[in-house]
PDB file of C-alpha atoms in Angstrom:
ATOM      1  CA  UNK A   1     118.784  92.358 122.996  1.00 41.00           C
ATOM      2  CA  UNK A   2     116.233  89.668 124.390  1.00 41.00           C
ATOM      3  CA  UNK A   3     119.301  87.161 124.652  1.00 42.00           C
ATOM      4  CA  UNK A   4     121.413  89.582 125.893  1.00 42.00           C
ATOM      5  CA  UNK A   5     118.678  89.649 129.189  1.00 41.00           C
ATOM      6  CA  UNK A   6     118.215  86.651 129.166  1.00 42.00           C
ATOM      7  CA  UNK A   7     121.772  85.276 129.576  1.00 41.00           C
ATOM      8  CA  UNK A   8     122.146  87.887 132.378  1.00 43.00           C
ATOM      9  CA  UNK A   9     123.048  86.582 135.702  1.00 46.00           C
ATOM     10  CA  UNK A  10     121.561  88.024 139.446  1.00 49.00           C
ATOM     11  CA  UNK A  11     118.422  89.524 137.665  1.00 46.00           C
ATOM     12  CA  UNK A  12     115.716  88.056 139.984  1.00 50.00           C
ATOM     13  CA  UNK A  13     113.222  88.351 136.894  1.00 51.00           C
ATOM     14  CA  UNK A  14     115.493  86.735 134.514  1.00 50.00           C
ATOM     15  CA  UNK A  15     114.017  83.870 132.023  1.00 51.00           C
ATOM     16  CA  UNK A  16     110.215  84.786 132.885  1.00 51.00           C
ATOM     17  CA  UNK A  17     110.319  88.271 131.906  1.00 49.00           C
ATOM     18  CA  UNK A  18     112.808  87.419 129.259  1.00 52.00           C
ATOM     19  CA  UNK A  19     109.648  85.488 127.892  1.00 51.00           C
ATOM     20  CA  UNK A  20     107.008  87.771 128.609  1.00 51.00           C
ATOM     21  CA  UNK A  21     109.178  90.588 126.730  1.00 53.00           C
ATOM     22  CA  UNK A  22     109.144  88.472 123.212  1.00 54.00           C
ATOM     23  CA  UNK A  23     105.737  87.279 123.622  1.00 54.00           C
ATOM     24  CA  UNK A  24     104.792  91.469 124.042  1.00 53.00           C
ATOM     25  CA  UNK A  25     106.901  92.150 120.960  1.00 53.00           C
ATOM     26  CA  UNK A  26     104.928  89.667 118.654  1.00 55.00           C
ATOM     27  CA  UNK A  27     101.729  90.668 119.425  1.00 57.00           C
ATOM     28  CA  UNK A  28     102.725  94.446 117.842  1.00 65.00           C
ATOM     29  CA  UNK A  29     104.301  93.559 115.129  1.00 74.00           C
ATOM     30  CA  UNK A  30     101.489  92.589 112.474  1.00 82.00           C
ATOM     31  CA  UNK A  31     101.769  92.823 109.448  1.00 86.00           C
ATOM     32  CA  UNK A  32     100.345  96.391 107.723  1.00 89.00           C
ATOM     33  CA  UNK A  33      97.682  95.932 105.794  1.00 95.00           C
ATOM     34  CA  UNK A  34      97.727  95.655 102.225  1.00 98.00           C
ATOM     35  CA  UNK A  35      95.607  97.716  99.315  1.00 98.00           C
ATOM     36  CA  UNK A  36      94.881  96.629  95.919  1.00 98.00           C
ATOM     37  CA  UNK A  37      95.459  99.465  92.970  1.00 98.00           C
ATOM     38  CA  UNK A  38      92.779  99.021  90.079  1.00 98.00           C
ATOM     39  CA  UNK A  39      92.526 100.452  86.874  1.00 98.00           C
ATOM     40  CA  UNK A  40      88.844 100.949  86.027  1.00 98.00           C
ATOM     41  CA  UNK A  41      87.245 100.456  81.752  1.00 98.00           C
ATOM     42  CA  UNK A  42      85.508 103.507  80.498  1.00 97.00           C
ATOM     43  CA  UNK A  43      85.001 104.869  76.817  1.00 96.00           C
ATOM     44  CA  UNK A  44      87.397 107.174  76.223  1.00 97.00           C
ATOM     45  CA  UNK A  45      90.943 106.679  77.318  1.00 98.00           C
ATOM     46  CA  UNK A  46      92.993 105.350  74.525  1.00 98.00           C
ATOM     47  CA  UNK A  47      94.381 101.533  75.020  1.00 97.00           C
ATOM     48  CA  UNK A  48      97.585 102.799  73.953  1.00 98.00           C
ATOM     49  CA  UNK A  49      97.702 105.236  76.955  1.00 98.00           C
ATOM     50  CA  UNK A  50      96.295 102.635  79.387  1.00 98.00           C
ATOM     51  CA  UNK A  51      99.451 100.777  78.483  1.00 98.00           C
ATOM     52  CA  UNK A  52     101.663 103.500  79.101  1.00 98.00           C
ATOM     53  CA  UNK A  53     100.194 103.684  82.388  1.00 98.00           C
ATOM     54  CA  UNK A  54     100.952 100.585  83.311  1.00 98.00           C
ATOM     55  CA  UNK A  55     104.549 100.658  82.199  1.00 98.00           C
ATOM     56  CA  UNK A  56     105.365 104.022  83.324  1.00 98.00           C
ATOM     57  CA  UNK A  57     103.961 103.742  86.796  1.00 98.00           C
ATOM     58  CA  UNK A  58     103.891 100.302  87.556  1.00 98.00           C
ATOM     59  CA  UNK A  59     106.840  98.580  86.449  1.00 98.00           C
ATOM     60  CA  UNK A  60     105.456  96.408  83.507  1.00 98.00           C
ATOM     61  CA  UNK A  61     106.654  95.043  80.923  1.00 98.00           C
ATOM     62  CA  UNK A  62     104.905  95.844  77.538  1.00 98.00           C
ATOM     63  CA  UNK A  63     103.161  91.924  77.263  1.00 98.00           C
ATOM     64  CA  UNK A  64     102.136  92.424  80.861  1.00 98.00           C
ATOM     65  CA  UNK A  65     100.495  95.648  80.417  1.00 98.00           C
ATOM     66  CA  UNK A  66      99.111  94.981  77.435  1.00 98.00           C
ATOM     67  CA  UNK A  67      97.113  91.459  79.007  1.00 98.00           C
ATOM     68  CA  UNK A  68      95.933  93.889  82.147  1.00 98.00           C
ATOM     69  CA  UNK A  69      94.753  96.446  79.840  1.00 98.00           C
ATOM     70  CA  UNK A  70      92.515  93.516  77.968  1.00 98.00           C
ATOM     71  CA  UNK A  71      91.450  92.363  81.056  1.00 98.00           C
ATOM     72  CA  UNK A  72      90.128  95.935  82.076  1.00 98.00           C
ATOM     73  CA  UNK A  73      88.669  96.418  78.437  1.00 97.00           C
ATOM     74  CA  UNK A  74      86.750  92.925  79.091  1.00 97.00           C
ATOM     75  CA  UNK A  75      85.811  92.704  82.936  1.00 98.00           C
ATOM     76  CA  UNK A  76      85.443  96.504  83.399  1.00 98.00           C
ATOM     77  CA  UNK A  77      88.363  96.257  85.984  1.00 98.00           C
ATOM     78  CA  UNK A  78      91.434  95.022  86.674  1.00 98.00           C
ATOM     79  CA  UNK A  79      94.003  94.686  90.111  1.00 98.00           C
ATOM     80  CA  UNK A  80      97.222  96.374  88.697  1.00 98.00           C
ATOM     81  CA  UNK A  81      99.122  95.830  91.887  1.00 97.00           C
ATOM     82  CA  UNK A  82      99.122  95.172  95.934  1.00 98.00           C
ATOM     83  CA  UNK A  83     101.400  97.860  97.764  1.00 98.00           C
ATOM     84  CA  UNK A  84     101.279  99.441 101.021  1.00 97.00           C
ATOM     85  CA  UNK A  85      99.002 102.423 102.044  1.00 97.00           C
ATOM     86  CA  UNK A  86     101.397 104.944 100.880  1.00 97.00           C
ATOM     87  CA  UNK A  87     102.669 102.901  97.790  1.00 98.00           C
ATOM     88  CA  UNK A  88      99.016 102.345  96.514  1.00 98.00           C
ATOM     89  CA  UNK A  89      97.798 105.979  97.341  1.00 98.00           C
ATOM     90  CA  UNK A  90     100.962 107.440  95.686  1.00 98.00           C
ATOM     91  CA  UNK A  91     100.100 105.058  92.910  1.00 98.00           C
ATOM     92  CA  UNK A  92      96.526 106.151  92.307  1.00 98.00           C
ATOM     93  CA  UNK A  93      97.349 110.357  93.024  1.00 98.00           C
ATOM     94  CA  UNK A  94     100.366 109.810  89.929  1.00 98.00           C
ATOM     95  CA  UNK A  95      98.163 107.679  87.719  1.00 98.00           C
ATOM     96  CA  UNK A  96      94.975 110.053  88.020  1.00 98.00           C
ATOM     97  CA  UNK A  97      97.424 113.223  87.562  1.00 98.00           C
ATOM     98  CA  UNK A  98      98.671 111.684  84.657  1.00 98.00           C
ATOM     99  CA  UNK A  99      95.944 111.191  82.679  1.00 98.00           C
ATOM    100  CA  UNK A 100      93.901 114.317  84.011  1.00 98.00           C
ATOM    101  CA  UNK A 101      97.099 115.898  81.982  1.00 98.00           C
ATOM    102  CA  UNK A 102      96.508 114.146  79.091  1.00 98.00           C
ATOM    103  CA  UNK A 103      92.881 115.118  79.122  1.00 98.00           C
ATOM    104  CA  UNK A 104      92.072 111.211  79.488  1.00 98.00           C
ATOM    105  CA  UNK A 105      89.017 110.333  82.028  1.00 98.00           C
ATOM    106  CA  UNK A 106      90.896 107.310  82.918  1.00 98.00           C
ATOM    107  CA  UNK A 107      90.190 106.220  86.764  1.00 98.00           C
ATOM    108  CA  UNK A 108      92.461 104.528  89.385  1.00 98.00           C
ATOM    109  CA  UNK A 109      91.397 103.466  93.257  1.00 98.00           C
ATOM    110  CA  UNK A 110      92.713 101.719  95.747  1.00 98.00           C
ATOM    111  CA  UNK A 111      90.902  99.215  98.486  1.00 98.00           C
ATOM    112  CA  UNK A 112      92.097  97.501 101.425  1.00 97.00           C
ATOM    113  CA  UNK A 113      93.007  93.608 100.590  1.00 95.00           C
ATOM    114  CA  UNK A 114      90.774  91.416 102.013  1.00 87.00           C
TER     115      UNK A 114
END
């Protein structure tokens, strides 16, 4: 569309508002910002089920899973994924569901990437 006004002829505003159109355009379009999904270490939830987690609602692969699960065992937390708002609240609302079901006192949040 911008090329289409610009290569128009007789428009007295032609090229320069052709320009200040795009430069408009760019300044809106930023990129959304991102949130990190954690898994957080606590007592009680099974490892086994922490896996399952992972695979079920993230995508993993078993190896994958099972390293992120050590790392939340070890450092108390662990970044599962970076997703959109909606993605990573989605994320955190199945994953707490989940293990609420399961009777497991498992926790999942989400904070905005730095």
């Amino acid at each position: 569309m911008v090329t289409h006004i610009h290569t128009m002829t007789g428009s007295p505003e032609g090229p320069g508002n052709d320009s200040s159109i795009m430069t408009k355009t760019k300044a809106k379009t930023q990129r959304p910002p991102l949130y990190k999904v954690m898994l957080l270490n606590d007592d009680y939830t099974p490892m086994e089920f922490v896996v399952h987690v992972l695979e079920r609602f993230f995508g993993l692969s078993h190896a994958q899973s099972f390293e992120i699960m050590l790392t939340v065992h070890k450092k108390g937390l662990a970044v599962v994924g970076v997703f959109s708002h909606e993605v990573a609240e989605t994320k955190v609302a199945q994953v707490m569901d989940f293990a609420r079901r399961h009777q497991h006192p498992l926790q999942c949040t989400m904070e905005k990437e730095e």
